[in-house]
Amino acid sequence: MTDLPLPAGVGRRLDPSRPIPPAEQPALINALMAAVRERTDLVPEVGIVLGSGLGGLADDLQDAVAIPFADLPGWPAATAPGHVGRLLLGVLGGRRVGLLQGRFHLYEGNAPGLVVQPVLLFHALGAETVVLTNAAGGVDPSFAPGTLMIIADHLNLTGRTPLLGPNADALGPRFVDLTEVWDAALRQRLRAAGEREGIRLAEGVYAGLLGPSYETPAEVRMLRTLGADAVGMSTVLEAIAARWVGLRVCGVSLITNAGAGYTGQPLTHEEVLEAGAAAGPRLARVLRRFISELG
């Protein structure tokens, strides 16, 4: 990591909406690294981001060191329901992992550069692979609540990018190739892990929107026309940043509800959390197996 002077504000709580151009990230990640290394010297092989209602996998972590978001320089406390807001480092399935129990969202008022700092931190700590999970609405009408969908590709419909502004060449290229964001070999390993656990995983395209409002029925029909199978309010910026720094990326969406207009029923976040609680253990089984067999 390049040794740069810290931007003004590091060491006290930054305005989370303040834009963070890529050129500022090395110094900010250095400060985060220093704070983590005061607690643990564990070098993770894999970084995992757990979405709404999916934080239970953290209970399986051995020798875990937990750091609340608010204890890390520049990071605000998590505010989204179902997000505990902790960075954990420990052992899962015999592998050293970093685990984000919650995440930052654009709809909370966070800048894109802050939203992606956790995956940049995973990379700086030594991880080579990142697993992104989320709760999502089903755009494919065949995806019932409880469906686990391996992410094969994504649509970034947030209108945002974490790479806006002067680049940090030491971290990644100015122009990032996104032809194969979602690693094909890792997707196959996820399918295999599901098969060995007796759990079927679908596969499809995730559309990331800004939120926090849910989609209208017309927007769900539009997303289906565009090729989306699931829709949510996270993940896409993290995937872009992960590829920017050279991480291998895979991910799973837990379908918590049918898209607006399919059932005629209103959508609520309580429904999302309930579905996460019900299906989360199945996803945890798949991820434990996937991590333990990761070469």
XYZ file of C-alpha atoms in Angstrom:
295
model
C 0.000 0.000 0.000
C 1.378 3.399 -0.975
C 2.528 5.506 1.971
C 0.559 8.722 1.518
C -0.369 11.451 3.987
C -3.835 10.972 5.420
C -6.515 13.251 3.963
C -8.007 15.808 6.303
C -10.612 14.181 8.520
C -9.030 10.772 9.012
C -8.880 10.043 12.728
C -12.232 11.703 13.317
C -15.608 10.842 11.866
C -15.746 11.869 8.208
C -18.937 13.036 6.539
C -20.035 9.704 5.007
C -21.546 11.494 2.021
C -18.268 13.208 1.139
C -17.012 11.925 -2.237
C -13.902 9.744 -2.020
C -12.011 9.665 -5.321
C -9.865 6.580 -5.957
C -6.686 8.614 -5.450
C -7.599 9.103 -1.767
C -8.273 5.440 -1.064
C -4.686 4.272 -0.421
C -4.240 6.601 2.558
C -7.696 5.809 3.921
C -7.152 2.070 3.591
C -3.750 2.446 5.291
C -5.495 3.998 8.280
C -8.063 1.209 8.365
C -5.296 -1.392 8.081
C -3.464 0.113 11.047
C -6.622 0.024 13.161
C -7.272 -3.630 12.298
C -3.666 -4.662 12.937
C -3.924 -3.222 16.450
C -6.493 -5.990 17.108
C -5.246 -8.969 15.055
C -2.519 -10.060 12.661
C -4.732 -12.621 10.883
C -4.321 -12.553 7.087
C -7.629 -13.570 5.491
C -7.720 -15.743 2.398
C -11.334 -14.805 1.662
C -13.507 -11.791 2.426
C -17.257 -12.302 2.847
C -19.930 -9.590 2.909
C -23.187 -10.647 4.572
C -26.398 -8.921 3.503
C -29.691 -8.177 5.268
C -30.725 -10.932 7.639
C -27.741 -13.117 6.703
C -25.385 -12.285 9.545
C -25.793 -15.654 11.261
C -22.746 -17.116 9.518
C -20.686 -15.020 11.918
C -21.694 -17.407 14.714
C -19.645 -20.150 13.028
C -16.440 -18.134 13.025
C -13.690 -19.585 15.229
C -11.112 -17.517 17.123
C -13.007 -14.445 15.979
C -11.903 -10.877 16.554
C -14.840 -8.478 16.170
C -14.432 -4.780 15.404
C -17.531 -2.532 15.295
C -17.688 -0.310 12.221
C -17.687 2.784 14.415
C -14.276 1.779 15.832
C -12.661 1.971 12.401
C -11.429 5.365 11.120
C -13.880 7.032 8.773
C -16.547 4.332 9.091
C -19.977 5.209 10.474
C -22.080 2.751 12.427
C -24.360 0.597 10.272
C -27.939 1.885 10.139
C -29.751 -0.608 7.872
C -32.102 -2.977 9.754
C -30.662 -6.485 9.882
C -27.064 -5.221 9.700
C -25.084 -5.575 12.939
C -22.203 -3.496 11.605
C -19.021 -5.394 12.518
C -15.843 -6.518 10.815
C -14.801 -9.969 12.011
C -11.611 -11.913 11.363
C -11.255 -15.574 12.219
C -11.399 -19.109 10.861
C -14.299 -20.664 8.942
C -14.191 -24.144 7.443
C -10.490 -24.316 8.171
C -9.798 -21.134 6.191
C -8.801 -17.695 7.424
C -11.569 -15.254 6.547
C -12.618 -11.660 6.952
C -16.347 -11.259 7.409
C -18.427 -8.110 7.130
C -21.576 -8.449 9.214
C -23.534 -5.765 7.404
C -22.477 -3.218 4.817
C -22.736 0.439 3.773
C -25.454 1.428 1.282
C -25.859 4.368 -1.044
C -29.404 4.945 0.228
C -28.027 5.649 3.712
C -26.334 8.712 2.220
C -22.912 7.078 1.945
C -20.537 8.018 -0.865
C -19.670 5.262 -3.374
C -16.054 5.377 -2.197
C -17.156 4.556 1.354
C -19.527 1.814 0.207
C -16.607 -0.100 -1.340
C -13.980 0.427 1.359
C -14.701 -2.928 3.039
C -13.731 -4.900 -0.087
C -10.680 -2.681 -0.566
C -9.753 -3.408 3.053
C -10.160 -7.156 2.485
C -7.706 -6.871 -0.402
C -5.227 -4.846 1.653
C -5.406 -7.392 4.492
C -4.384 -10.142 2.083
C -7.587 -11.691 0.712
C -7.571 -12.898 -2.890
C -11.286 -13.740 -3.157
C -14.431 -11.922 -2.078
C -17.899 -13.418 -1.639
C -20.776 -10.923 -1.820
C -24.201 -11.892 -0.487
C -27.429 -9.940 -0.402
C -31.166 -10.136 0.072
C -32.979 -9.447 -3.191
C -36.381 -9.307 -4.809
C -37.278 -11.886 -7.428
C -37.602 -10.469 -10.938
C -37.712 -13.905 -12.557
C -41.264 -14.996 -11.623
C -40.067 -18.577 -11.130
C -37.820 -17.512 -8.232
C -39.908 -18.124 -5.128
C -38.955 -16.603 -1.770
C -36.108 -18.649 -0.322
C -34.407 -19.202 -3.688
C -30.610 -18.945 -3.554
C -29.287 -17.386 -6.768
C -25.625 -17.464 -7.767
C -24.844 -14.100 -9.364
C -23.690 -14.653 -12.948
C -23.616 -10.982 -13.954
C -25.004 -7.651 -12.871
C -26.669 -4.457 -14.061
C -25.403 -1.325 -12.319
C -28.481 0.907 -12.406
C -27.488 3.037 -9.423
C -26.065 5.821 -11.565
C -22.970 5.723 -9.345
C -19.412 4.367 -9.567
C -16.676 4.084 -6.934
C -14.050 4.931 -9.571
C -15.068 8.528 -10.291
C -12.206 11.000 -9.961
C -8.395 10.787 -10.113
C -7.244 7.170 -10.167
C -4.969 5.373 -7.708
C -2.727 3.493 -10.130
C -1.127 1.581 -7.258
C -4.502 -0.065 -6.552
C -5.968 -0.640 -9.997
C -6.186 0.529 -13.618
C -7.970 3.641 -14.766
C -10.286 1.593 -17.014
C -11.491 -1.680 -15.492
C -12.511 -4.644 -17.638
C -15.825 -6.023 -16.368
C -16.242 -8.757 -18.972
C -16.000 -11.449 -16.304
C -16.705 -9.763 -12.986
C -18.345 -12.881 -11.545
C -15.700 -15.593 -11.711
C -16.924 -18.650 -13.656
C -14.753 -21.127 -11.741
C -15.985 -19.804 -8.390
C -19.582 -20.015 -9.582
C -19.013 -23.665 -10.425
C -17.566 -24.252 -6.952
C -20.660 -22.654 -5.407
C -22.917 -24.952 -7.449
C -20.844 -27.952 -6.394
C -20.989 -26.915 -2.731
C -24.760 -26.662 -2.990
C -25.033 -30.081 -4.569
C -22.940 -31.685 -1.835
C -25.163 -30.056 0.780
C -28.323 -31.106 -1.066
C -29.261 -27.467 -1.698
C -30.269 -26.278 -5.152
C -28.865 -22.954 -6.313
C -30.308 -21.057 -9.242
C -28.192 -18.646 -11.292
C -29.011 -15.266 -12.766
C -28.393 -11.553 -13.238
C -28.580 -9.135 -10.295
C -29.767 -5.568 -10.900
C -28.495 -3.008 -8.418
C -30.682 0.081 -7.855
C -30.177 3.091 -5.614
C -33.083 2.507 -3.186
C -34.385 2.862 -0.538
C -37.828 2.675 -2.156
C -38.830 -0.675 -3.591
C -39.487 -0.954 -7.310
C -42.827 -0.279 -8.966
C -44.496 -3.079 -10.943
C -43.573 -1.219 -14.145
C -39.935 -1.062 -13.049
C -39.930 -4.798 -12.315
C -41.270 -5.448 -15.828
C -38.547 -3.155 -17.212
C -35.852 -4.989 -15.274
C -37.089 -8.319 -16.593
C -36.936 -6.934 -20.142
C -33.345 -5.808 -19.487
C -32.397 -9.335 -18.452
C -32.430 -9.109 -14.659
C -33.466 -12.062 -12.496
C -33.155 -10.370 -9.103
C -33.034 -6.791 -7.839
C -31.537 -5.157 -4.773
C -29.838 -2.074 -3.353
C -26.225 -3.166 -2.928
C -23.402 -5.347 -4.266
C -22.736 -3.853 -7.721
C -20.320 -1.134 -6.579
C -18.511 -3.607 -4.333
C -18.063 -5.969 -7.286
C -16.649 -3.169 -9.463
C -14.165 -2.126 -6.783
C -13.160 -5.728 -6.119
C -12.307 -6.283 -9.766
C -10.493 -2.926 -9.861
C -7.999 -4.182 -7.277
C -7.791 -7.687 -8.775
C -9.930 -9.707 -6.370
C -11.777 -12.765 -7.631
C -15.502 -12.219 -7.113
C -18.479 -14.487 -6.559
C -21.815 -13.946 -4.886
C -25.220 -15.271 -3.918
C -28.563 -13.475 -3.680
C -31.208 -14.761 -1.298
C -34.578 -14.097 -2.932
C -36.743 -12.834 -0.081
C -39.857 -11.774 -1.958
C -41.473 -11.727 -5.371
C -41.005 -8.508 -7.333
C -43.621 -5.782 -7.074
C -46.782 -6.609 -8.994
C -46.365 -10.388 -9.038
C -48.454 -11.131 -5.944
C -50.482 -7.956 -5.532
C -49.153 -7.638 -1.978
C -47.134 -4.687 -0.602
C -43.407 -5.145 0.083
C -41.888 -4.667 3.546
C -38.409 -4.935 5.013
C -39.806 -7.185 7.742
C -40.555 -9.696 4.975
C -36.922 -9.464 3.872
C -35.613 -10.134 7.381
C -38.042 -13.014 7.956
C -36.985 -14.697 4.705
C -33.337 -14.164 5.609
C -33.863 -15.819 8.981
C -35.608 -18.780 7.342
C -33.221 -19.356 4.424
C -30.018 -17.956 5.945
C -28.997 -21.311 7.478
C -29.119 -22.961 4.038
C -26.890 -20.260 2.581
C -24.549 -20.632 5.569
C -24.209 -24.353 4.853
C -23.342 -23.668 1.228
C -20.787 -21.016 2.128
C -19.142 -23.148 4.816
C -18.734 -25.961 2.309
C -17.557 -23.568 -0.413
C -14.948 -21.981 1.859
C -13.646 -25.297 3.185
C -13.152 -26.665 -0.346
C -11.742 -23.502 -1.885
C -8.381 -24.243 -3.491
